[in-house]
Short mmCIF file of C-alpha atoms in Angstrom, two decimals:
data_model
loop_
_atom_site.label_atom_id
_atom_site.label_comp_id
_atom_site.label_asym_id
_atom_site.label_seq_id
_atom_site.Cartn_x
_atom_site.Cartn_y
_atom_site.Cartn_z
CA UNK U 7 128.44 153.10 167.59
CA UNK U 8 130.35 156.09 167.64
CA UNK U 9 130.94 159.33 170.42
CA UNK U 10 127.97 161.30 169.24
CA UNK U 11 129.82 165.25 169.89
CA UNK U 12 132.35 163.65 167.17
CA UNK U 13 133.22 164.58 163.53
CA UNK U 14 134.05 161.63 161.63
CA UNK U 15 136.40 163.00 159.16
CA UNK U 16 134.32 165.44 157.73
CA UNK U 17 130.92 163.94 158.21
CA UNK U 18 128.27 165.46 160.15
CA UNK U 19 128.38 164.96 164.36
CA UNK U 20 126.23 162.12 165.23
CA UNK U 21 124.25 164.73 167.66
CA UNK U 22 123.71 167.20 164.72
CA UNK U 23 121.88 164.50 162.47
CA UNK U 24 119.97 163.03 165.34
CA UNK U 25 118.95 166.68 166.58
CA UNK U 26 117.60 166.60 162.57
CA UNK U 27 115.87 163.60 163.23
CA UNK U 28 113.84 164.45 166.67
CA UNK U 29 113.48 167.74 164.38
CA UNK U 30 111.40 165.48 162.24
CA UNK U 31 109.34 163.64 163.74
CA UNK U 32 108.38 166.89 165.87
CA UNK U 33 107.28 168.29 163.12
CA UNK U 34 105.31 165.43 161.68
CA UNK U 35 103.67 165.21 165.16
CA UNK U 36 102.74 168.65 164.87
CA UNK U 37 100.98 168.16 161.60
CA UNK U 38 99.09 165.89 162.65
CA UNK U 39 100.46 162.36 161.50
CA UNK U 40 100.08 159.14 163.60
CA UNK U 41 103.32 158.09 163.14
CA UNK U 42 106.30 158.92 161.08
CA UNK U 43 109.90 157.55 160.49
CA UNK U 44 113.13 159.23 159.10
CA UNK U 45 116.53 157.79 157.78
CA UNK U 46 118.99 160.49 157.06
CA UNK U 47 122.92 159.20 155.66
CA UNK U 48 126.16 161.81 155.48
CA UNK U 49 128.34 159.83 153.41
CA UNK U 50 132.23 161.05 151.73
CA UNK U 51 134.70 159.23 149.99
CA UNK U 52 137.38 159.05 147.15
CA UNK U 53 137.35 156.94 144.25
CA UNK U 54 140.33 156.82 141.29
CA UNK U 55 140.44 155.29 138.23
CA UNK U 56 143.41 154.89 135.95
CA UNK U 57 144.43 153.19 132.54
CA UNK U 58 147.40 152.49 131.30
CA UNK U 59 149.06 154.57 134.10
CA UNK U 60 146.83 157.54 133.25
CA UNK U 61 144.47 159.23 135.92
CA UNK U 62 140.89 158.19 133.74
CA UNK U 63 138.89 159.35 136.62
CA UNK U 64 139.03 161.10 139.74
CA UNK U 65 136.35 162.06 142.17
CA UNK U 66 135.52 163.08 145.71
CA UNK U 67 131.87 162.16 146.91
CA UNK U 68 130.14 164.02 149.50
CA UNK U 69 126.87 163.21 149.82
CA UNK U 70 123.87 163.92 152.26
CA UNK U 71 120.18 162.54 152.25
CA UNK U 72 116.94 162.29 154.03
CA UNK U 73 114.07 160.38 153.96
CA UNK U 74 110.80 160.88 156.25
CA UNK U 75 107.25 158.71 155.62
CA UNK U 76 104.24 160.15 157.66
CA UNK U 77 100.92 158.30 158.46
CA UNK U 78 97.74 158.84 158.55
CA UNK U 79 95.91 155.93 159.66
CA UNK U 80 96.54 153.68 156.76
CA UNK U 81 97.15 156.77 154.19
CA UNK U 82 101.32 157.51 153.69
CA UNK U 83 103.00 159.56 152.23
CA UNK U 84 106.97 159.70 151.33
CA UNK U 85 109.30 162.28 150.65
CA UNK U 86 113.25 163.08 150.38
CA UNK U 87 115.85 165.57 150.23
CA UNK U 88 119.32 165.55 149.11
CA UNK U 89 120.75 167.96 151.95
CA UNK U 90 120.85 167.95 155.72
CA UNK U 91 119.03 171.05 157.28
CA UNK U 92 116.59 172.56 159.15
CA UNK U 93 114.83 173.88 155.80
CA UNK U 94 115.26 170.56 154.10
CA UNK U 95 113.64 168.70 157.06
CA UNK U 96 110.91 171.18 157.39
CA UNK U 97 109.83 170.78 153.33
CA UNK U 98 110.35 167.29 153.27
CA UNK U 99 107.69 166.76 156.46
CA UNK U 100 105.57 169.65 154.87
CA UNK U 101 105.71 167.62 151.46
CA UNK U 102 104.96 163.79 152.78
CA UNK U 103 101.94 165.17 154.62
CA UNK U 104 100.44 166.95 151.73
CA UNK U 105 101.25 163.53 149.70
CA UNK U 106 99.58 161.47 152.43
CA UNK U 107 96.02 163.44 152.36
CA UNK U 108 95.78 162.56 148.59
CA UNK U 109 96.64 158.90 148.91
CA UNK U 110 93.92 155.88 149.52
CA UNK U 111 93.96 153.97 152.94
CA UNK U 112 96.00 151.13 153.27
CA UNK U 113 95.33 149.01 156.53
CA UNK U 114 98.89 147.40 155.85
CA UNK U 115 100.76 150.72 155.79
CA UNK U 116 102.57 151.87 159.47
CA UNK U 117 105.63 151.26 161.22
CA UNK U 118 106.87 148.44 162.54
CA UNK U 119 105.49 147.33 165.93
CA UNK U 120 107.80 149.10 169.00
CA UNK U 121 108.14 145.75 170.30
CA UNK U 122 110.49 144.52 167.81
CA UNK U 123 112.73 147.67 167.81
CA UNK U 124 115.95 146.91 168.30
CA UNK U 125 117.12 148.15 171.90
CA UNK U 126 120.79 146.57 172.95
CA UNK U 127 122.74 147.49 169.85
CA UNK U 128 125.82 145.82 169.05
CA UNK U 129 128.87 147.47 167.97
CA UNK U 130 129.74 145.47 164.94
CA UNK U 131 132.94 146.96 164.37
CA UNK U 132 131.97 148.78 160.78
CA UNK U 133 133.70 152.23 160.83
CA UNK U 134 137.37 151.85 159.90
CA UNK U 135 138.43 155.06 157.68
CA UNK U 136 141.03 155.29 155.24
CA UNK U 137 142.68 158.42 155.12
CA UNK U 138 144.34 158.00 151.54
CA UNK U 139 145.09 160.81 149.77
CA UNK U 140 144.27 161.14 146.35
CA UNK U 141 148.01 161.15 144.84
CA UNK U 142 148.49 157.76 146.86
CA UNK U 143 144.96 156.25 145.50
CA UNK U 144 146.44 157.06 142.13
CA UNK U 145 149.80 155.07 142.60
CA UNK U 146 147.75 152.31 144.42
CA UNK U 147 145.41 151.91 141.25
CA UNK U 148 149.16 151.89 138.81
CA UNK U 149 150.62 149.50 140.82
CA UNK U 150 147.11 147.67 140.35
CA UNK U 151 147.83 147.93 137.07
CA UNK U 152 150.89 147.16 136.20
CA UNK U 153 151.11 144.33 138.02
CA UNK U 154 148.54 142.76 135.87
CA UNK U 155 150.60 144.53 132.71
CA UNK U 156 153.60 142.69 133.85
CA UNK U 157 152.39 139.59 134.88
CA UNK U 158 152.27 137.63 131.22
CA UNK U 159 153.03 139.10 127.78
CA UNK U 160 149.31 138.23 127.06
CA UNK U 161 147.98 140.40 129.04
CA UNK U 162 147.70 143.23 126.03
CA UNK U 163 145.99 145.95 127.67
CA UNK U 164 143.76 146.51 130.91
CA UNK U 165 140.39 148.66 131.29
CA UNK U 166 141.82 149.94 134.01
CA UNK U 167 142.28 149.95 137.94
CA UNK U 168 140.39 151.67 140.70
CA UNK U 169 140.97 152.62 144.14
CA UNK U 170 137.81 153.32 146.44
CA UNK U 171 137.10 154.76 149.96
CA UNK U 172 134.02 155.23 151.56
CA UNK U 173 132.49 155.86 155.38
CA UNK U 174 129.35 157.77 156.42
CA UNK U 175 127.05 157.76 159.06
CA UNK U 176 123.45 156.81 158.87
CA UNK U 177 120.65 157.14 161.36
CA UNK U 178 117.18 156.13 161.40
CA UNK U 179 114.17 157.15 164.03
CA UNK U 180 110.61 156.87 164.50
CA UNK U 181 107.93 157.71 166.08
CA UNK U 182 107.84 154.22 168.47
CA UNK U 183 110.74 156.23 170.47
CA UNK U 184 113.43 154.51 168.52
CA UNK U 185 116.64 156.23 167.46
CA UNK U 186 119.84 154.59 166.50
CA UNK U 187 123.28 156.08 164.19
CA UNK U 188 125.81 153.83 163.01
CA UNK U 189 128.67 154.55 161.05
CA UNK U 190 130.31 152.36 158.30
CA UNK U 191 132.81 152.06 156.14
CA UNK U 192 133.52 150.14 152.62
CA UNK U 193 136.73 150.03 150.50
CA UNK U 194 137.90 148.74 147.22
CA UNK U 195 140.48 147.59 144.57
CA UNK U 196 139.82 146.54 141.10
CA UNK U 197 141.20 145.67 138.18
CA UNK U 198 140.05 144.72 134.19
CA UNK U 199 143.01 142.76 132.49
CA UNK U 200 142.55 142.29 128.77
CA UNK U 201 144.52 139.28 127.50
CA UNK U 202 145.58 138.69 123.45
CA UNK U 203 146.81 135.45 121.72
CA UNK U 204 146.65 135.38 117.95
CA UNK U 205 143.57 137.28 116.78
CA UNK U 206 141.89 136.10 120.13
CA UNK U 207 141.19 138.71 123.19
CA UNK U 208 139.55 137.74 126.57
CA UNK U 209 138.73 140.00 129.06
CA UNK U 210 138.47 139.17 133.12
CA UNK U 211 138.75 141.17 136.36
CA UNK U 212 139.39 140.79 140.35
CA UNK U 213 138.39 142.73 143.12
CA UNK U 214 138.74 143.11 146.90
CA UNK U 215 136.16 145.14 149.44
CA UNK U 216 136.15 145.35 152.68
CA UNK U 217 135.24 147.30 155.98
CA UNK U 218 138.94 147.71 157.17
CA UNK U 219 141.43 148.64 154.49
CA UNK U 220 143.52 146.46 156.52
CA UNK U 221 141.09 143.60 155.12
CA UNK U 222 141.75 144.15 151.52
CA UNK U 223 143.85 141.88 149.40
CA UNK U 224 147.09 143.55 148.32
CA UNK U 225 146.38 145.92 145.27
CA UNK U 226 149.34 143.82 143.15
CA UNK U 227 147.78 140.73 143.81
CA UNK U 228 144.03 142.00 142.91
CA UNK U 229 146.11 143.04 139.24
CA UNK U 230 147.63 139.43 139.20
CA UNK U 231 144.80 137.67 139.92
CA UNK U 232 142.95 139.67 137.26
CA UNK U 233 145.74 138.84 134.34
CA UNK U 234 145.28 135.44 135.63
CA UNK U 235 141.14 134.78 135.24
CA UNK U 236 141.81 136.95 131.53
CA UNK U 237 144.85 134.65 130.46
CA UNK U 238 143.09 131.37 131.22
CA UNK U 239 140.23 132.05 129.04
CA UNK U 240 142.31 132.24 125.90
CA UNK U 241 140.96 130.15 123.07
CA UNK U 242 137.45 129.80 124.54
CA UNK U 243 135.04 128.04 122.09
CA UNK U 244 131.61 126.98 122.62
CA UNK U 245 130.66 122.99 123.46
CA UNK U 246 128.24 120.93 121.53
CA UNK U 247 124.55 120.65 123.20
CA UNK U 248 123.87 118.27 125.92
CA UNK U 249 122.22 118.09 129.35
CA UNK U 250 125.35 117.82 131.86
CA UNK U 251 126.26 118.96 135.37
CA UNK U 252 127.12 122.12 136.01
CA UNK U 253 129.77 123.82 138.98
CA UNK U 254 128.56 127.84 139.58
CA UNK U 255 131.94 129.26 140.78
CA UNK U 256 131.74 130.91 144.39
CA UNK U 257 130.95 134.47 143.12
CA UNK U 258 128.72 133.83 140.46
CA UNK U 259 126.92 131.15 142.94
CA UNK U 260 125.50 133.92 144.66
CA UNK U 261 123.51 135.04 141.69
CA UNK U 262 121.90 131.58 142.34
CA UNK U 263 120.89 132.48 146.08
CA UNK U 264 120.13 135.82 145.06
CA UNK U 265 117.22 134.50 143.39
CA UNK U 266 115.81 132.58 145.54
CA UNK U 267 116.09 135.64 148.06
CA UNK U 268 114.08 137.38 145.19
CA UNK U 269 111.11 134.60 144.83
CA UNK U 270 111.00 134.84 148.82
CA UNK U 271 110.79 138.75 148.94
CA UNK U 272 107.31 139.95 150.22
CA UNK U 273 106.40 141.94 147.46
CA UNK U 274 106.19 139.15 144.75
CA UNK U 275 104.78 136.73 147.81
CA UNK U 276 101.71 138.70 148.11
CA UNK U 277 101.09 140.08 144.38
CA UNK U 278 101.31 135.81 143.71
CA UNK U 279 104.44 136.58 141.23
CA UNK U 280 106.97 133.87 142.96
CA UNK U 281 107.49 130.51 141.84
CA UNK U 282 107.84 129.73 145.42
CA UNK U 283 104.35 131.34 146.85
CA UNK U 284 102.86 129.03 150.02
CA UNK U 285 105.85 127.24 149.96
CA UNK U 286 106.72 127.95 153.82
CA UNK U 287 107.26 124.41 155.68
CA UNK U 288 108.03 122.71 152.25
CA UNK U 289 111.75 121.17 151.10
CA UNK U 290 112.95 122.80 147.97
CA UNK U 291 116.59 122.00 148.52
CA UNK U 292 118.80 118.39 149.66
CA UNK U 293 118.25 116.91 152.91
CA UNK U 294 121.86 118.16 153.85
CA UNK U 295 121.37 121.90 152.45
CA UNK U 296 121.27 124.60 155.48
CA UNK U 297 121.36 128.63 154.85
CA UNK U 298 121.47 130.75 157.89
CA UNK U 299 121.13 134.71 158.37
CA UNK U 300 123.74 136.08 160.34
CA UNK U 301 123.48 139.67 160.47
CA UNK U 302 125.48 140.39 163.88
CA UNK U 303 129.69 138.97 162.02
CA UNK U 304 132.24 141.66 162.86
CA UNK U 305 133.29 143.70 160.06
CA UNK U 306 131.35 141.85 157.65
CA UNK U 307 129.43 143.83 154.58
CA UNK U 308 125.69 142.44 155.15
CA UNK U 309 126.30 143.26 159.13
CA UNK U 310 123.74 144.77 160.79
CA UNK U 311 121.82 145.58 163.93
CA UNK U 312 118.87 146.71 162.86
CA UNK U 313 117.14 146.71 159.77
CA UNK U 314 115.87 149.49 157.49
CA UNK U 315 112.36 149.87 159.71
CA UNK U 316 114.55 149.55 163.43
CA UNK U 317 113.81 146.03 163.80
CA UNK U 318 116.51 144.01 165.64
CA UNK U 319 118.35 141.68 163.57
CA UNK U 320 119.38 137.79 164.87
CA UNK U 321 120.93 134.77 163.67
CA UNK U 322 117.65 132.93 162.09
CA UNK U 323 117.25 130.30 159.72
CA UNK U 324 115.81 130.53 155.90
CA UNK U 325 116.61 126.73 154.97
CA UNK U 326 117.06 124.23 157.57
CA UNK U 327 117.58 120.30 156.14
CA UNK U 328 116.75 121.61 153.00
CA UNK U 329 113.26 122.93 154.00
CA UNK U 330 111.94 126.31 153.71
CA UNK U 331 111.53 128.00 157.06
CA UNK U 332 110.70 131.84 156.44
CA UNK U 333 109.79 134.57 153.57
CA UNK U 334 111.96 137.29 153.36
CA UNK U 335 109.46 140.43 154.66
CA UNK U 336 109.36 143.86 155.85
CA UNK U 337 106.62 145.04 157.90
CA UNK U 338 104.46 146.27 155.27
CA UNK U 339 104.81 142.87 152.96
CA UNK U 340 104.38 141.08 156.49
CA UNK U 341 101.13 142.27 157.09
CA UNK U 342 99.60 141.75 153.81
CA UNK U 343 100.74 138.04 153.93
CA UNK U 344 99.00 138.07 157.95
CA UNK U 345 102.59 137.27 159.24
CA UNK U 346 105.37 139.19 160.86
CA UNK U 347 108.39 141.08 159.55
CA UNK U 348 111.74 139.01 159.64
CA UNK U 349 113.69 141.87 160.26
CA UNK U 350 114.50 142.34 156.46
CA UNK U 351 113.36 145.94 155.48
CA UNK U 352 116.49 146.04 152.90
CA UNK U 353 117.43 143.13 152.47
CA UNK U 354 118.88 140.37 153.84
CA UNK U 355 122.01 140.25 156.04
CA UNK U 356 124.99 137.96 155.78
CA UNK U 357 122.39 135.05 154.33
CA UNK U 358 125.25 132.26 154.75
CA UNK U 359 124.89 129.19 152.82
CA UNK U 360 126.81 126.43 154.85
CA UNK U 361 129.52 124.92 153.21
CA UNK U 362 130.54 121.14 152.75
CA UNK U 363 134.37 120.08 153.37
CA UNK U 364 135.24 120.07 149.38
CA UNK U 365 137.66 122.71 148.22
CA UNK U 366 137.48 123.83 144.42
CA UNK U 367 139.12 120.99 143.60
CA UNK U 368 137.83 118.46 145.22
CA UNK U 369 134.42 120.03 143.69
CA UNK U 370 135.70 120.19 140.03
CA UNK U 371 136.73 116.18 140.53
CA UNK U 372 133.39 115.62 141.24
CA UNK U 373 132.00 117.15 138.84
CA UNK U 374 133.72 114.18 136.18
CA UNK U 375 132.74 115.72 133.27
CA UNK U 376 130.53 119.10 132.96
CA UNK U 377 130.80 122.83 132.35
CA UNK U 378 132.10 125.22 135.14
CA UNK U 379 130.30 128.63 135.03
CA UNK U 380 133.04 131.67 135.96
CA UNK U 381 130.86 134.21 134.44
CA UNK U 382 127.02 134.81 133.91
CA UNK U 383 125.20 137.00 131.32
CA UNK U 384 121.71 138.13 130.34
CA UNK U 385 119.03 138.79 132.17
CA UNK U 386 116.81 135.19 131.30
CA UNK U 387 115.28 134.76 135.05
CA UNK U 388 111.62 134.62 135.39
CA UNK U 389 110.86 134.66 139.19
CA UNK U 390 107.35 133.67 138.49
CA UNK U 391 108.02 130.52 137.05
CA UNK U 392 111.48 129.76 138.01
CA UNK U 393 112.31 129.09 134.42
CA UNK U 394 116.23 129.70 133.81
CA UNK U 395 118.68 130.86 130.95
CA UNK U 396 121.32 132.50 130.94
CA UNK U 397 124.12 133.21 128.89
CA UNK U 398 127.45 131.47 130.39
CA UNK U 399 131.78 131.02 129.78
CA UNK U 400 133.83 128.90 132.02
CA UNK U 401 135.62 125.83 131.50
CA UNK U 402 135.20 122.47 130.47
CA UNK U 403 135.80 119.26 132.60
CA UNK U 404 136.57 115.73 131.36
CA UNK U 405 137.71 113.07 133.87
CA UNK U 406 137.43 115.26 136.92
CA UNK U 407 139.97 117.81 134.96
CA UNK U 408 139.68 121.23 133.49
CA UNK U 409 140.24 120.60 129.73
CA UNK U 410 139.80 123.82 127.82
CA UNK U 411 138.26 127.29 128.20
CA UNK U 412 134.69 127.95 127.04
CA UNK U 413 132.31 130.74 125.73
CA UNK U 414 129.22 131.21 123.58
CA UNK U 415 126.70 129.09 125.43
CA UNK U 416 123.91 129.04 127.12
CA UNK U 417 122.47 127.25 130.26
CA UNK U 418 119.13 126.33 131.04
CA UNK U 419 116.88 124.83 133.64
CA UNK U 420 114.33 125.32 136.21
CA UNK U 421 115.31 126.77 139.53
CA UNK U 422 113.12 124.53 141.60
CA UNK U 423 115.27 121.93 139.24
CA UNK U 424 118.59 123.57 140.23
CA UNK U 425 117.78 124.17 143.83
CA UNK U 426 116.84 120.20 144.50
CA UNK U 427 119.74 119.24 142.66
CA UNK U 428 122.62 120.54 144.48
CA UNK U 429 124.92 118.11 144.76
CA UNK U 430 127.90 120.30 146.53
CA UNK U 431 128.83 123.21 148.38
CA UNK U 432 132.29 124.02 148.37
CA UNK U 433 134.25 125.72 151.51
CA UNK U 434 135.54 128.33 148.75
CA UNK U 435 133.18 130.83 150.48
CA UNK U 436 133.24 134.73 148.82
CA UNK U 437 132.30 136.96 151.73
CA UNK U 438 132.01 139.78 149.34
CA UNK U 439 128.89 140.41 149.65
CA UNK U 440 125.44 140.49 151.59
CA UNK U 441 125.42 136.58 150.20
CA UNK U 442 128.05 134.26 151.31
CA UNK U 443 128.17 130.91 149.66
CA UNK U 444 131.47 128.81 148.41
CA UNK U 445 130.83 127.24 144.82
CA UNK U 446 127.72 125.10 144.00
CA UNK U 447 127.73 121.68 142.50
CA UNK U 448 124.23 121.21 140.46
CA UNK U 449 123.54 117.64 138.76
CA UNK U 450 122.45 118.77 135.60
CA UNK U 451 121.58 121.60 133.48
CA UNK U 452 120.98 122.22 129.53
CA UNK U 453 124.10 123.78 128.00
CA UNK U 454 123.58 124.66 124.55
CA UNK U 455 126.24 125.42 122.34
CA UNK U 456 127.12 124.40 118.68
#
């Protein structure tokens, strides 16, 4: 949390965007709603782009934004602003209660129940500013760069470097007598190395993000490791067709999680368009395979103490021995499935999937022979039925060995198929993200190539 009289480096004082929210929901009250609820966010940052030691883009963010929902018994009504003020709070309340009079009753619309507000809020150590200027952004992002230039003759050209800094403040209140502001922070380096070899080109990239700049991998060895990924791909051909097992990298595993997150959300629960509907209480995954929220890790991106409706957050269990334990629900998606929220208005927060004791390696050796998947394309998901396809590169193993680069194929299998064949999770874990999982062995998928 942070001293509430303070400005955080140009954002709004705490006190002046709560004073907006009590502002609010006063006036919602005094139109005559039941309940209401407001999230307003004060956000500024930097971002810089450059290419071949050229300033491509440059640009300061300042940003400000409100959100209020009123209720009427079960009718609600929504609207926003893109300012902080007493004028923008006033229309936006005026607005969401003339919305809510037209709108049809809806015995699952309200807030969340006051019981489950979050009350003893953590600090989970978010807020860490950078104060980088934008001349030493620039030279970061070059040194990005040409670290990657200089790293192999290969490495022909780059689509560029960037340098981002981010913090703002966001609060949220309703009408249950629950306030709350936290302030966060998020940084980055990137880098796109382009790599040449005859009339061949392969493109790859790196990046770092963090909380803390402190956190973030050195913005040389983000250009390195981009040059790297681009230079190994050289000479990528498709394979022939055959059903083999398959080793999802650690950052393109996530994709895999993030799916099931997406069959488990509410909203396609109760409109019946999940491949997983009434599966609560039923093993999808190994005997061995555990994934755990863990929304309260210090400095971590998914932290949080609350969740978008003010409902406390807490270490809880999706898959336990391989069996499904909850949905993925806010209050409103709760309620319409006759269950409670599990604290996941927005998403979820730090889902971890536990790792095994194999590193990459160990994990590749496994494998024998198979594809490894660096790098995901398409869009070939259906949620409803679990089918999967997806366009894929990576590398090909033979004896437990990467043999040669690979590109121009396509995967394909059932989730339900790829989640209860797992055969490995690696302890490669990529934190980046509101998903943490290390690299996941599957036993066998479709790749279709020549």
């Amino acid at each position: 949390m942070t001293d509430k009289g303070r400005n955080n480096g140009g954002l709004p004082a705490v006190a002046d965007i709560e004073r907006l929210a009590h502002m609010a929901l006063e006036r919602a009250n005094e139109s005559g709603a039941d309940a209401a609820e407001v999230s307003l966010g004060a956000g500024l940052g930097l971002s810089v782009n450059v290419r071949k030691g050229e300033i491509d883009t440059l640009e300061h963010h300042r940003d400000r934004s409100l959100g209020i929902s009123v209720y009427f018994g079960g009718r609600k009504g929504s609207a926003s602003a893109g300012e902080l003020s007493d004028r923008a709070v006033t229309e936006s309340v005026a607005a969401a209660c003339d919305i809510a009079r037209f709108t049809s009753e809806d015995p699952a619309n309200g807030l969340a129940p006051s019981e489950l507000m979050a009350r003893d809020i953590p600090d989970l150590d978010l807020y860490h500013p950078w104060s980088i200027s934008a001349d030493d952004a620039i030279e970061l992002a070059r040194s990005c760069e040409a670290a990657a230039l200089n790293s192999d003759p290969r490495i022909s050209n780059t689509e560029g470097a960037g340098v981002s800094a981010h913090q703002g403040v966001h609060t949220y209140a309703n009408s249950n007598g629950f306030m709350a502001s936290v302030p966060e922070s998020r940084h980055g380096i990137n880098c796109v190395a382009v790599a040449g070899e005859g009339s061949g080109m392969q493109r790859d990239y790196w990046y770092t993000v963090a909380r803390n700049p402190a956190d973030l991998e050195a913005a040389e060895q983000v250009g390195l490791k981009a040059a790297e990924h681009a230079v190994k791909r050289l000479g990528a051909e498709p394979v022939s067709t055959e059903r083999v097992p398959v080793l999802f990298e650690a950052p393109v595993a996530r994709g895999l999680v993030g799916h099931l997150v997406g069959a488990l959300r509410g909203s396609a629960l109760y409109r019946r368009a999940s491949f997983l509907v009434d599966c609560q209480g039923e093993q999808i995954f190994p005997e061995w395979m555990q994934m755990v929220e863990r929304p309260h890790i210090p400095r971590a991106l998914g932290s949080a103490a609350f969740d978008d409706e003010g409902v406390a957050t807490t270490d809880s269990p999706l898959i336990s021995d391989g069996t499904l334990q909850r949905y993925v629900l806010d209050t409103y998606s709760a309620r319409r499935l006759g269950l409670e929220t599990t604290a996941n208005a927005g998403g979820v927060h730090n889902l971890e999937v536990v790792s095994g004791r194999d590193d990459f390696g160990a994990l590749v050796r496994n494998l024998e022979r198979g594809l490894i998947v660096t790098e995901l394309m398409g869009q070939g998901v259906n949620l409803v039925t679990g089918d999967y396809s997806r366009g894929a590169a990576g590398f090909w193993v033979e004896n437990g060995a990467i043999r040669r680069p690979v590109q121009e194929v396509t995967i394909a299998a059932n989730l339900r198929d790829i989640f209860a064949g797992i055969r490995a999770v690696g302890n490669d874990m990529d934190c980046r993200g509101n998903i943490r999982t290390g690299s996941i062995l599957v036993d066998g998928m479709m790749v279709a190539g020549e």
